[in-house]
XYZ file of C-alpha atoms in Angstrom:
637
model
C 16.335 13.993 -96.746
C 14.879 16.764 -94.616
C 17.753 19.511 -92.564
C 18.398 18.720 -89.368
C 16.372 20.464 -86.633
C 18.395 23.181 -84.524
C 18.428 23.375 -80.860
C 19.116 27.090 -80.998
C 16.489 27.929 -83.342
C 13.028 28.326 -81.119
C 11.243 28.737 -84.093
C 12.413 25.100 -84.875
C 11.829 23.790 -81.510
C 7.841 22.090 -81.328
C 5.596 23.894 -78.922
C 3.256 22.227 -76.465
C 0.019 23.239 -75.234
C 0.416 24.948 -71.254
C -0.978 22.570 -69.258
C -1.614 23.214 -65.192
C 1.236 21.846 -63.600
C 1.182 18.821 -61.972
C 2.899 17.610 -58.377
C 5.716 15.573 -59.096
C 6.676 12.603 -57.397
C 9.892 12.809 -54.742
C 12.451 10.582 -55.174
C 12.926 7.886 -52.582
C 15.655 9.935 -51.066
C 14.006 13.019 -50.579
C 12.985 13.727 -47.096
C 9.488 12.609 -46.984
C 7.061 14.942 -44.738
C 5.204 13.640 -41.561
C 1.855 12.890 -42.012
C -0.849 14.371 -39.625
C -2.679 12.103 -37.092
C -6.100 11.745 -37.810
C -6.788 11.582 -33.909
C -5.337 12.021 -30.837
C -5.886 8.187 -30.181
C -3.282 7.545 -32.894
C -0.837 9.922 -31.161
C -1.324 7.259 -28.015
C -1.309 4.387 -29.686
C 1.995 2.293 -29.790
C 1.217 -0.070 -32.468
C 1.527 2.548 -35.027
C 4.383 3.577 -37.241
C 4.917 7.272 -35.451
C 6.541 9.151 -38.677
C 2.909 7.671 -40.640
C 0.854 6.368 -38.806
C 0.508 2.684 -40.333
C 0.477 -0.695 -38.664
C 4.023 -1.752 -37.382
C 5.300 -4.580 -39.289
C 9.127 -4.764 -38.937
C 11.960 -2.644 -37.838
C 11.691 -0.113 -40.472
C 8.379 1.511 -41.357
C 7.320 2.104 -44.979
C 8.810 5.898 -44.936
C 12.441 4.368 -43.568
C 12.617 5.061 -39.887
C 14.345 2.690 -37.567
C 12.133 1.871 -34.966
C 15.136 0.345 -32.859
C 16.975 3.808 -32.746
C 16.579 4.978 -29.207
C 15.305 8.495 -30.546
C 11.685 6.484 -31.062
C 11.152 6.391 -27.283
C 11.208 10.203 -26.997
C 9.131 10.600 -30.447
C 6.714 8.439 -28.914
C 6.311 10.692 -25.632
C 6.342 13.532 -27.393
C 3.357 12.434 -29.110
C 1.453 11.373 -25.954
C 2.733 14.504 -24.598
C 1.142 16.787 -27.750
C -2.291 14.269 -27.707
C -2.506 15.453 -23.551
C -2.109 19.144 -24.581
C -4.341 18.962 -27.343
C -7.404 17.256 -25.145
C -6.905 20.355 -22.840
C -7.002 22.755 -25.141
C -10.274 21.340 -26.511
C -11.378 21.292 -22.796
C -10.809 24.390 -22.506
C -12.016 25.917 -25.428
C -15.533 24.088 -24.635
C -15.311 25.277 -20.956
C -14.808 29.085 -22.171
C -17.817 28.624 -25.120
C -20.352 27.203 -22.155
C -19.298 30.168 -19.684
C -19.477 32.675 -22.649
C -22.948 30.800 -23.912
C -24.340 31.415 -20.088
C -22.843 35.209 -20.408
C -24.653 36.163 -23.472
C -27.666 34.569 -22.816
C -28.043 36.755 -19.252
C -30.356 40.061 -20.847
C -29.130 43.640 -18.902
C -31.479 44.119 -15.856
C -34.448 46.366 -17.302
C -34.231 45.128 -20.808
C -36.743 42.709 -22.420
C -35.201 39.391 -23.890
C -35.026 39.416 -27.860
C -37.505 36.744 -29.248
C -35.270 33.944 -30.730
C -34.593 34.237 -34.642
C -35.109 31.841 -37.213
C -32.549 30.590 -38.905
C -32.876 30.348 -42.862
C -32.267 26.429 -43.673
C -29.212 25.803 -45.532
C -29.842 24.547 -48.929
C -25.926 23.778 -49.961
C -24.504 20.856 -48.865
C -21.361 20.687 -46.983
C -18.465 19.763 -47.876
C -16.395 17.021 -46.814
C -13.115 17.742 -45.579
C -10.195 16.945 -47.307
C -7.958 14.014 -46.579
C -5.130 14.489 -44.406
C -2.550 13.354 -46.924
C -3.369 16.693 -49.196
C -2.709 19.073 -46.668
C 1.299 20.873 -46.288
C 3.988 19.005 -43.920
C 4.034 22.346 -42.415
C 0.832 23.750 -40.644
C -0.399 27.359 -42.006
C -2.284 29.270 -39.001
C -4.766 31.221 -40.582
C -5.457 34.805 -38.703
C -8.960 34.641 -37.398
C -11.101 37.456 -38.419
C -12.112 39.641 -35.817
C -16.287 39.860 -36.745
C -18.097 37.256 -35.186
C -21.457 36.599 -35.771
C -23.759 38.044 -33.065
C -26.545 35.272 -32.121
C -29.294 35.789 -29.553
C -29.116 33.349 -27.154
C -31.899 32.176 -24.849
C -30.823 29.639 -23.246
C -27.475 28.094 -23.310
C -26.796 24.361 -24.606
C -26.030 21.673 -21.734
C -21.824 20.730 -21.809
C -21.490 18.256 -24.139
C -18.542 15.339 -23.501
C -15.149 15.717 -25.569
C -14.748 13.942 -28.299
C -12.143 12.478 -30.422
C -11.510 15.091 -33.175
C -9.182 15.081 -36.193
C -6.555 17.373 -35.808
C -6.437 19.572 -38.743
C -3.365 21.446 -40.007
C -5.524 24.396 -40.160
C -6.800 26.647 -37.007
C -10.151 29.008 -38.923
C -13.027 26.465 -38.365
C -16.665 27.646 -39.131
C -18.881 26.454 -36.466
C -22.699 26.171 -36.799
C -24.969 28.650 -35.037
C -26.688 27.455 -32.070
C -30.547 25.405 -32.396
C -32.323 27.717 -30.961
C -35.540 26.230 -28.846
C -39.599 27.845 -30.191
C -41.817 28.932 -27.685
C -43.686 26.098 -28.055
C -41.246 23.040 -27.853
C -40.260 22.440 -24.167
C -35.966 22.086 -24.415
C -34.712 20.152 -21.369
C -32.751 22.208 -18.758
C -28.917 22.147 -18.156
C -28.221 21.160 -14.774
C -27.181 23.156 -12.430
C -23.801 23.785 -11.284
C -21.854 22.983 -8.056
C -20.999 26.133 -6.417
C -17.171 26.996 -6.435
C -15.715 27.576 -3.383
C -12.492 29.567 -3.030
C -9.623 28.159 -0.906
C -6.390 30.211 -0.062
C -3.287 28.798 1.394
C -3.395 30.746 4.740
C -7.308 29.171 4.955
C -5.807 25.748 4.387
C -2.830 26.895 7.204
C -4.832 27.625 9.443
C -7.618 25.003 9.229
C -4.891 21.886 9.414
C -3.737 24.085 12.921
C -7.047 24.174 14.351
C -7.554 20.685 13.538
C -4.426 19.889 14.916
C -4.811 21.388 18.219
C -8.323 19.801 18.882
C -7.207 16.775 18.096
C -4.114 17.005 20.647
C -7.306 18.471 23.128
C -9.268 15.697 22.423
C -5.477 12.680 23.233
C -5.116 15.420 26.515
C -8.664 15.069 27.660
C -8.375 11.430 27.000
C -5.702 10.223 28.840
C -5.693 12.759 31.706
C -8.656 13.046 32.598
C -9.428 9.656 33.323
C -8.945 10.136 37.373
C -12.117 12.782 37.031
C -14.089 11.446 34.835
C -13.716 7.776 34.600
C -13.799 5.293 31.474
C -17.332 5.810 30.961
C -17.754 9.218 31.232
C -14.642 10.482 29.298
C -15.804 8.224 26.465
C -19.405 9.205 26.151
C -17.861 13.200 26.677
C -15.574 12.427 23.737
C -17.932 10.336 21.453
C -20.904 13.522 22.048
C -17.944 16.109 20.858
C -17.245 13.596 17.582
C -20.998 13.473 16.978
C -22.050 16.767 17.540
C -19.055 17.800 14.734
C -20.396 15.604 12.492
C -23.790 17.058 12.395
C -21.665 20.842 11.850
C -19.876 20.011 9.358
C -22.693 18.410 7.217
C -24.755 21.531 8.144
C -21.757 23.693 7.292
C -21.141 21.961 3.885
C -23.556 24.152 1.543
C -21.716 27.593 2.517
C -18.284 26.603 3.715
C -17.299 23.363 2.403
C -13.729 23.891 2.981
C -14.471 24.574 6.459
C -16.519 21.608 6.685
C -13.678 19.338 5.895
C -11.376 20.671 8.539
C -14.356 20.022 11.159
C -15.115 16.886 9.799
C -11.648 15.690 10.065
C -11.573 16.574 13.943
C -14.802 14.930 14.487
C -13.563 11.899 12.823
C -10.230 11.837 14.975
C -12.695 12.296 18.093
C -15.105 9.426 17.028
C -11.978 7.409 16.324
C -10.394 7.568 19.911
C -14.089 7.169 21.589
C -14.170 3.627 19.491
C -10.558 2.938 20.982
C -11.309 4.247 24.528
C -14.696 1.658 24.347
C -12.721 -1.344 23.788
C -11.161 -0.721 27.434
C -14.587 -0.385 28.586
C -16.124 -2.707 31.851
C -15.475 -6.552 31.342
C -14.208 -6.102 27.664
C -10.446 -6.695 28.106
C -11.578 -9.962 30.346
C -13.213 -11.427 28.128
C -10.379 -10.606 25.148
C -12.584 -8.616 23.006
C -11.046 -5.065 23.269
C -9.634 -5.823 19.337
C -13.548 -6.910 18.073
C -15.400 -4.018 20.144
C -12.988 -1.849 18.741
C -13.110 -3.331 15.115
C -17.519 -3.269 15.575
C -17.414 0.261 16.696
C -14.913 1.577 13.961
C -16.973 -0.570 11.195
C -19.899 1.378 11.988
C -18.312 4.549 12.051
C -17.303 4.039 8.791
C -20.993 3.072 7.313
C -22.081 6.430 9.369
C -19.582 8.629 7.789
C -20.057 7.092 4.405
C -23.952 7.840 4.531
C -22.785 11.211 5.401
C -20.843 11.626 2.162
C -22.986 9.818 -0.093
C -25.781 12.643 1.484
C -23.367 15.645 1.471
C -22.963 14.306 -2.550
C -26.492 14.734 -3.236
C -26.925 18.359 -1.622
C -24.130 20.035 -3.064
C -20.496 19.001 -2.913
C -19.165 16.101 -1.152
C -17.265 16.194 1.989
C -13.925 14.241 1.068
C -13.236 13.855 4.415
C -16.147 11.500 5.052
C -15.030 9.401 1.907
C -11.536 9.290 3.235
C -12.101 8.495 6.534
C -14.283 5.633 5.528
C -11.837 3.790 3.567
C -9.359 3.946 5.995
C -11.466 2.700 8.531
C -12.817 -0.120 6.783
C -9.641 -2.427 6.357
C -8.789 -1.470 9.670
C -12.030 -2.180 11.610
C -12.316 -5.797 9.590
C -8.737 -6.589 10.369
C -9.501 -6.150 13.870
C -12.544 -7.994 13.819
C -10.955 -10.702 12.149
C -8.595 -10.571 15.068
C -10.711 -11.904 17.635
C -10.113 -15.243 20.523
C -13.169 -16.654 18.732
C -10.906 -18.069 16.166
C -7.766 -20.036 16.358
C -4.247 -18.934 15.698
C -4.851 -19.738 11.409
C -8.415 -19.009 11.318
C -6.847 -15.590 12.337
C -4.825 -15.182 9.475
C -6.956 -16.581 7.108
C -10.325 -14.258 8.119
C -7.981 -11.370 8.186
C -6.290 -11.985 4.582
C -10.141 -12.778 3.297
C -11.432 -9.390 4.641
C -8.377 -7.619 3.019
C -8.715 -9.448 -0.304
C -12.232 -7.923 -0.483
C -10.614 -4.593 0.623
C -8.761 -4.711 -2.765
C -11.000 -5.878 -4.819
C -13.437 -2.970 -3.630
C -10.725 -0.689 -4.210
C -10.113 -1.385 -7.560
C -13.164 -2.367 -9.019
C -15.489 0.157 -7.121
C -16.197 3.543 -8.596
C -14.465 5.460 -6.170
C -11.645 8.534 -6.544
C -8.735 7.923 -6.835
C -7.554 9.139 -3.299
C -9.519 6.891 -1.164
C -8.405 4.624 -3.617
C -4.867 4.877 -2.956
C -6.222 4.642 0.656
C -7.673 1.759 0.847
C -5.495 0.297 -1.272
C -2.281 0.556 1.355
C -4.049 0.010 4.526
C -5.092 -3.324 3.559
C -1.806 -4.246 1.219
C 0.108 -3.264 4.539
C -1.875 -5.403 6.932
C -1.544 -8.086 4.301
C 2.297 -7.776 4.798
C 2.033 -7.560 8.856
C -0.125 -11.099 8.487
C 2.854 -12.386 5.746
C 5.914 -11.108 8.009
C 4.157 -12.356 11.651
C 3.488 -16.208 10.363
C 6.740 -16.431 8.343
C 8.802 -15.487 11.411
C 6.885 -16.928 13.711
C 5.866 -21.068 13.309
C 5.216 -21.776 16.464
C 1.768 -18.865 16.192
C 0.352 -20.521 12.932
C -0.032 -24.049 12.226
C 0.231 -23.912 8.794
C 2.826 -20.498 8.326
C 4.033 -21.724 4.923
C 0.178 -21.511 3.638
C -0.681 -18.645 5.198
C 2.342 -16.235 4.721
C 2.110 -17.450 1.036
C -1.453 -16.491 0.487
C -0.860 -13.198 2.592
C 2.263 -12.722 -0.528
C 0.493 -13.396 -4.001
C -2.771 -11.376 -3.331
C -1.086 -8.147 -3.807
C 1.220 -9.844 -6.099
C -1.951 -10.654 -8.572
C -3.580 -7.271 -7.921
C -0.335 -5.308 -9.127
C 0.060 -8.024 -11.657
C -3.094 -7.175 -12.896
C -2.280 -3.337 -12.749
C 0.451 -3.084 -14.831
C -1.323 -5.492 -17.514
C -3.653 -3.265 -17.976
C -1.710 -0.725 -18.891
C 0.324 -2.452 -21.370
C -1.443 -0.649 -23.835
C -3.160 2.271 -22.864
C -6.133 3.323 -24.121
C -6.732 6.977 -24.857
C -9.258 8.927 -22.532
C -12.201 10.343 -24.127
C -11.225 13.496 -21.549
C -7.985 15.099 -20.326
C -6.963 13.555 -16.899
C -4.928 15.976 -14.823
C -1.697 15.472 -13.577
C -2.284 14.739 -10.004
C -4.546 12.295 -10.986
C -2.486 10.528 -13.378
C 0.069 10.447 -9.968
C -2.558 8.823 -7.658
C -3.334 6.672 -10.180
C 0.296 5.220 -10.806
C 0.653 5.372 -7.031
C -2.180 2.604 -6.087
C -0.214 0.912 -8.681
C 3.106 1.440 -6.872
C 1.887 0.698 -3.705
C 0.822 -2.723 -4.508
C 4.494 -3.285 -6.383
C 6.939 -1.826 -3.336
C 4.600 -3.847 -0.447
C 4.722 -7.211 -3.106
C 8.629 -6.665 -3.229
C 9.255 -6.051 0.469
C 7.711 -8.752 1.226
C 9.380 -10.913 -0.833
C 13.180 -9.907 0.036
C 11.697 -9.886 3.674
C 10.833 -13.089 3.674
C 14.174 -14.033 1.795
C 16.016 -12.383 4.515
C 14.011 -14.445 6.974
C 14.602 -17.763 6.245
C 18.228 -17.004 4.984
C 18.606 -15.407 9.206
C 16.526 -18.249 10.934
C 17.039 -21.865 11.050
C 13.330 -21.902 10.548
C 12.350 -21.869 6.952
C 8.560 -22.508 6.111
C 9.305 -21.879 2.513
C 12.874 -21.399 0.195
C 14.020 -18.241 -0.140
C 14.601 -18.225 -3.627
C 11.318 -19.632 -4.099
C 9.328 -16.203 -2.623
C 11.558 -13.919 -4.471
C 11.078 -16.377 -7.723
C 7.766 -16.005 -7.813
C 8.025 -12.058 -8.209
C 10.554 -12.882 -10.310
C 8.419 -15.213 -13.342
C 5.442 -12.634 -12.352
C 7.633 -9.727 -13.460
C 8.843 -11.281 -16.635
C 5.741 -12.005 -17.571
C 4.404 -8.251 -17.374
C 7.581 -7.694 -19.059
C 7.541 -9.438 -22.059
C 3.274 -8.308 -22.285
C 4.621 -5.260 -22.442
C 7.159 -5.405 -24.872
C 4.549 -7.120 -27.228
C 2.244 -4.398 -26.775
C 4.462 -1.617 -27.049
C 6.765 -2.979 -30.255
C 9.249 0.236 -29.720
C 10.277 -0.865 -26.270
C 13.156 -2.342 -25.642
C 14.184 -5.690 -23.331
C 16.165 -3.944 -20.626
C 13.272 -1.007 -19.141
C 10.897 -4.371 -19.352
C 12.705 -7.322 -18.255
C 15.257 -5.908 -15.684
C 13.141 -5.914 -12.848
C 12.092 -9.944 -13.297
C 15.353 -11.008 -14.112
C 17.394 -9.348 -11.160
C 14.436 -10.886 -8.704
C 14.490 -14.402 -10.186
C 18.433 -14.981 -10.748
C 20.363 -12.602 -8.246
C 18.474 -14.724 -5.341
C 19.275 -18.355 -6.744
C 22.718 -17.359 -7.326
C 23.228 -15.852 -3.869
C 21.463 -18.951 -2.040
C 23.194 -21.613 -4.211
C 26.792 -20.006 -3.507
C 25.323 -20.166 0.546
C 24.463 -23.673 0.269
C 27.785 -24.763 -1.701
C 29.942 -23.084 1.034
C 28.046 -24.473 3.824
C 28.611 -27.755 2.327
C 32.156 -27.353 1.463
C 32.670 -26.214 4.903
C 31.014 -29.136 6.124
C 32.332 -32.021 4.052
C 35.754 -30.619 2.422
C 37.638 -31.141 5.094
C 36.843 -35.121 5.092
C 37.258 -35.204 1.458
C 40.986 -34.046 2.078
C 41.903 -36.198 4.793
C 40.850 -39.200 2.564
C 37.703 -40.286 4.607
C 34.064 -40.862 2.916
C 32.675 -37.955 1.602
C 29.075 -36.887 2.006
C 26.821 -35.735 -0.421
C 25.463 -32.981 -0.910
C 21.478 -32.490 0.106
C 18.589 -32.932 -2.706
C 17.324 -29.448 -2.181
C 20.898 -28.044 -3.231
C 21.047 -30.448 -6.557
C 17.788 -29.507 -7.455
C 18.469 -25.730 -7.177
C 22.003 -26.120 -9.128
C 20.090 -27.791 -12.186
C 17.207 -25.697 -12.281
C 19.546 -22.580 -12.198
C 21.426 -23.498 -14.736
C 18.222 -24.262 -16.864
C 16.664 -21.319 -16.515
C 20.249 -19.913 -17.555
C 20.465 -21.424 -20.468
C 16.683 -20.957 -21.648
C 17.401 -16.791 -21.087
C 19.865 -17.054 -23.603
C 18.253 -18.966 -25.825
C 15.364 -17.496 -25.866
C 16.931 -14.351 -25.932
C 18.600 -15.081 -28.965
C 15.719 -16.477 -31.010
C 13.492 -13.426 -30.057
C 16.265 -10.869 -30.500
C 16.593 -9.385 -26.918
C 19.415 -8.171 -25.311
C 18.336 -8.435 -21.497
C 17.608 -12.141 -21.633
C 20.841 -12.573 -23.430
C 23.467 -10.738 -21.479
C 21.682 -11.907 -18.156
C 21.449 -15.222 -18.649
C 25.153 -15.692 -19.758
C 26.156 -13.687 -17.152
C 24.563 -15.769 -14.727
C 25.622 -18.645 -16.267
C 29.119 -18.341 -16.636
C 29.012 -17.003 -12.723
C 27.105 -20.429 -11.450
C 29.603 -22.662 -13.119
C 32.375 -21.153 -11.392
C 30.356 -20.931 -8.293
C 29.317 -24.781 -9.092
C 33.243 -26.235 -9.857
C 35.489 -23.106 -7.822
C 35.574 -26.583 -4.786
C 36.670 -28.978 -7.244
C 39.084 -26.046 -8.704
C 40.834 -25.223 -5.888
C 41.357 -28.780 -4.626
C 42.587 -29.895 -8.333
C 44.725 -27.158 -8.237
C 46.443 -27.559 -4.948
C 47.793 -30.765 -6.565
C 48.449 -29.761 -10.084
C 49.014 -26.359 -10.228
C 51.588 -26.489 -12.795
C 48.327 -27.435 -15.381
C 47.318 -23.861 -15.251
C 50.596 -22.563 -15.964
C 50.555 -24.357 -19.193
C 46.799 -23.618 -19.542
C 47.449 -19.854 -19.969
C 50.316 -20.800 -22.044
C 48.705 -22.044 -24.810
C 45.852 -19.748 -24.749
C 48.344 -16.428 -24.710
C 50.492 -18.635 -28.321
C 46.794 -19.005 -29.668
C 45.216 -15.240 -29.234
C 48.988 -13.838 -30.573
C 49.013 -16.113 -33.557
C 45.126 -15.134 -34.461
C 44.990 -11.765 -33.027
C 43.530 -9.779 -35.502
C 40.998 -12.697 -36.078
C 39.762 -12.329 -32.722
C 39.857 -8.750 -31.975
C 37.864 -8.830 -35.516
C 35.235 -11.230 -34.332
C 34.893 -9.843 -30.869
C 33.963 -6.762 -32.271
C 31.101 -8.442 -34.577
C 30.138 -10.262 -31.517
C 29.922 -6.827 -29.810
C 27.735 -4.954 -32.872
C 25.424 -7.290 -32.865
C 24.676 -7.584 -29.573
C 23.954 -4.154 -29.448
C 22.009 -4.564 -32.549
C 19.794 -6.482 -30.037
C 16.160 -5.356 -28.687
């Protein structure tokens, strides 16, 4: 039987061949790195697991990170936050390689331009990059050497559009030399660039002053000098002056564009009150047409102005203030138009909330910039809410007010609808949008929302105040109401880290606060009305359909919040809905509670009795399960 081997002997202990050392696999409770995005479109994108990037499947991604924990909300803005700075720092870096690409390829006055030089064709291959999961949680930034490769340049590369790049944990990056063109193949220019135009503040101060005071010359001139001059003359004087600034300012455009727009703007004003001052014009007013003479004269403006721009566009750089003028002309001049004796009282209303319709759907569908976006936009949403308010209130002007105020209500409802649908789930921009456009942007959007909900608790307010109502109150504000929780809950399925309340609030205060508050009306108007003979002992009346039907449905739509709350796991529906509940059922029984009380009061004494000898004898029980009840509520979405 062979000794025993010795631990302390090394000459005993066997000796294995060095190998290279291999990684070694982390435990499952080591802190795992983050893994590097592959693109800035998976920085945007929602659906992914932010800690690695994978499909979301459940509450806790594959690396163990809670997706419910409140902390996930600012991950995930942080990482549209980082994808924004990293699209403008690839904007920018192609912006200064274009500018320097112009520089260098500019030869010194006097000095002949080198002849282009051949590049040697590569023979080696590249090599693909490695994948992202190989390189260090922490990024190493490399310093760049300071020799760059000097290349003669004869003529720079045209701006090529941003694309989607990997992000790679390292900053040296070798970039191929430019293709440089032979004399004999025929490259295709770049195109040339707008000319930049410098603006100050004190330019911009005292343009906006000028235009100001010509524009209070031109209201002046217009109102007193009408014993002088006459109708006639004053407006042809004023209309000249309008024209004869438009042709400046297009002239002016090429050298002083910003000067352009401040003389554009006061021609516009001066055109705009020659078009007003017209309407007043001979037998006009007679005949009632002062509104469509107006509307005619304005709608051709526009089309004059917007030929202007779409000229002023082609020469060198547009005058904004023909484009902005136009589209807030346009739903103006139609809505006057539409406005005319030719029509009755609803063919009014209904040619005026056609016109604006197409207003919108121009708006939002056309090509245009976001400012005379927003512009058109609110002219015609808030002439859409003048139409909606004016029939509501008013049933002796419309025949059919319930139709019309209703149709002058959803359109901007579905166009906002539609808006915030869209971006449920945003997708990410192949360039960097500024700031003030990502305002304007969210403002058309807003616009649309805040005239939709005005409208609604308007028209709430209106039939709750009149004896006259075309339409239920809770029904208008309902309607926003289902809308909202629909954009909600499309929301909350694109975005699977968002949680109930930032989604659902808005629907659920518009379609339960209202019912509540014109069901406790109705049941004290009809307590008021009827209690007293139910006390004296004589025949008691019943209360009206309309106030049945609202009670039920309430407490439907009650009970379906929490229920559906419950089976989807969402705390809004859940804590709303038995709010509400529990607040109509007292609102519902509080008549029969009070007069059941008045004659046996005594029942509530011993009522509280025997709930105070039940809570003492299971205290701890309850305070136990309240607290359960409590977790996992909050456990909730």
């Amino acid at each position: 039987m062979p000794d025993p081997v010795h631990e302390s002997d090394p000459a005993n202990v066997p000796q294995s061949p060095p190998t290279s050392p291999t990684p070694q696999s982390s435990s499952p409770t080591a802190q795992q790195p983050c893994a590097w995005p592959a693109s800035t479109a998976q920085l945007r994108d929602g659906t992914l697991n932010p800690d690695d990037f994978s499909p979301v499947r459940g509450r806790f991604t594959p690396t163990g990170l809670d997706l419910d924990d409140p902390r996930c909300v600012t991950v995930l803005e942080l990482s549209r936050s980082a994808a924004d700075l990293l699209d403008e720092r690839a904007r920018l870096i192609t912006e200064i390689r274009a500018s320097t690409t112009t520089a260098v390829s500019r030869p010194p006055a006097g000095q002949p331009q080198p002849a282009p030089q051949s590049q040697p064709p590569s023979h080696q291959p590249q090599q693909p990059a490695p994948p992202y999961s190989q390189y260090p949680a922490t990024p190493q930034f490399a310093t760049p050497s300071p020799a760059y490769p000097q290349t003669a340049y004869t003529q720079p590369a045209p701006p090529q559009p941003i694309p989607q790049t990997p992000l790679q944990p390292t900053c040296p990056q070798t970039y191929p030399p430019h293709p440089q063109p032979t004399p004999s193949a025929a490259s295709p220019q770049p195109p040339a660039r707008a000319r930049r135009f410098h603006v100050s503040t004190v330019q911009i101060l005292l343009l906006a002053l000028g235009v100001g005071l010509i524009a209070l010359a031109v209201s002046v001139f217009a109102f007193i000098t009408y014993p002088i001059f006459g109708d006639g003359a004053r407006t042809a004087c004023i209309a000249v002056t309008g024209l004869i600034g438009l042709a400046v300012s297009y002239c002016l455009a090429p050298k002083v564009r910003v000067t352009a727009e401040g003389v554009a703007w006061a021609s516009c004003f001066a055109l705009v009150t020659a078009s007003v001052l017209a309407g007043g014009l001979g037998a006009i007013p007679l005949l009632r047409w002062r509104d469509l003479v107006t509307g005619l004269l304005l709608l051709v403006l526009a089309v004059i102005i917007l030929g202007l721009y779409l000229a002023s566009a082609r020469r060198s750089a547009p005058i904004r203030a023909y484009s902005l003028t136009s589209c807030l002309l346009l739903p103006i001049s139609l809505a006057l138009i539409s406005d005319t004796n030719l029509l009755s009282n609803t063919g009014r209303s209904v040619a005026t909330i056609v016109c604006m319709t197409g207003i919108l759907l121009l708006a939002l569908l056309a090509p245009l910039p976001d400012a005379e976006r927003l512009a058109a936009t609110a002219i015609s949403s808030f002439v859409l809410m003048v139409i909606g308010f004016g029939d509501f209130a008013n049933p002796d002007h419309v025949r059919y007010a319930a139709i019309t105020s209703l149709l002058a209500y959803l359109i901007p409802l579905a166009f906002a609808t539609l808006l915030w649908i869209r971006i449920a789930a945003p997708a990410a921009p192949t360039t960097p949008i500024p700031n003030h456009q990502h305002a304007l942007r969210d403002a058309t959007r807003w616009v649309l929302t805040i005239v939709t909900m005005i409208m609604g608790i308007g028209m709430a307010g209106l039939s709750l105040v009149n004896d006259y109502r075309p339409l239920p109150p809770d029904l208008i504000t309902g309607l926003f109401g289902v809308t909202a929780l629909a954009v909600g809950v499309i929301w909350m399925v694109k975005r699977p880290t968002l949680r109930s309340w930032p989604a659902l609030w808005p629907g659920l205060v518009m379609l339960l606060v209202p019912m509540l508050l014109v069901s406790r009306n109705d049941r004290g108007e009809w307590h008021t009305r009827y209690g007293v003979m139910w006390s004296i002992g004589q025949q008691s009346s019943s209360p009206d359909r309309a106030m049945i039907i609202r009670a039920v449905l309430l407490l439907l739509i009650a009970l379906a919040l929490v229920i559906a709350g419950a089976l989807l796991g969402w705390q809004a529906p859940v804590i709303a809905g038995s709010i509400t509940l529990i607040i109509h059922v007292m609102v519902q029984l509080w008549t029969w509670i009070v007069m059941f009380s008045m004659t046996f009061w005594w029942v509530w004494l011993a009522a509280g009795g025997i709930l105070l000898v039940v809570v003492a004898a299971r205290y701890e029980r309850s305070i136990n399960t309240a607290r359960t009840l409590i977790t996992r509520i909050s456990q909730l979405r």
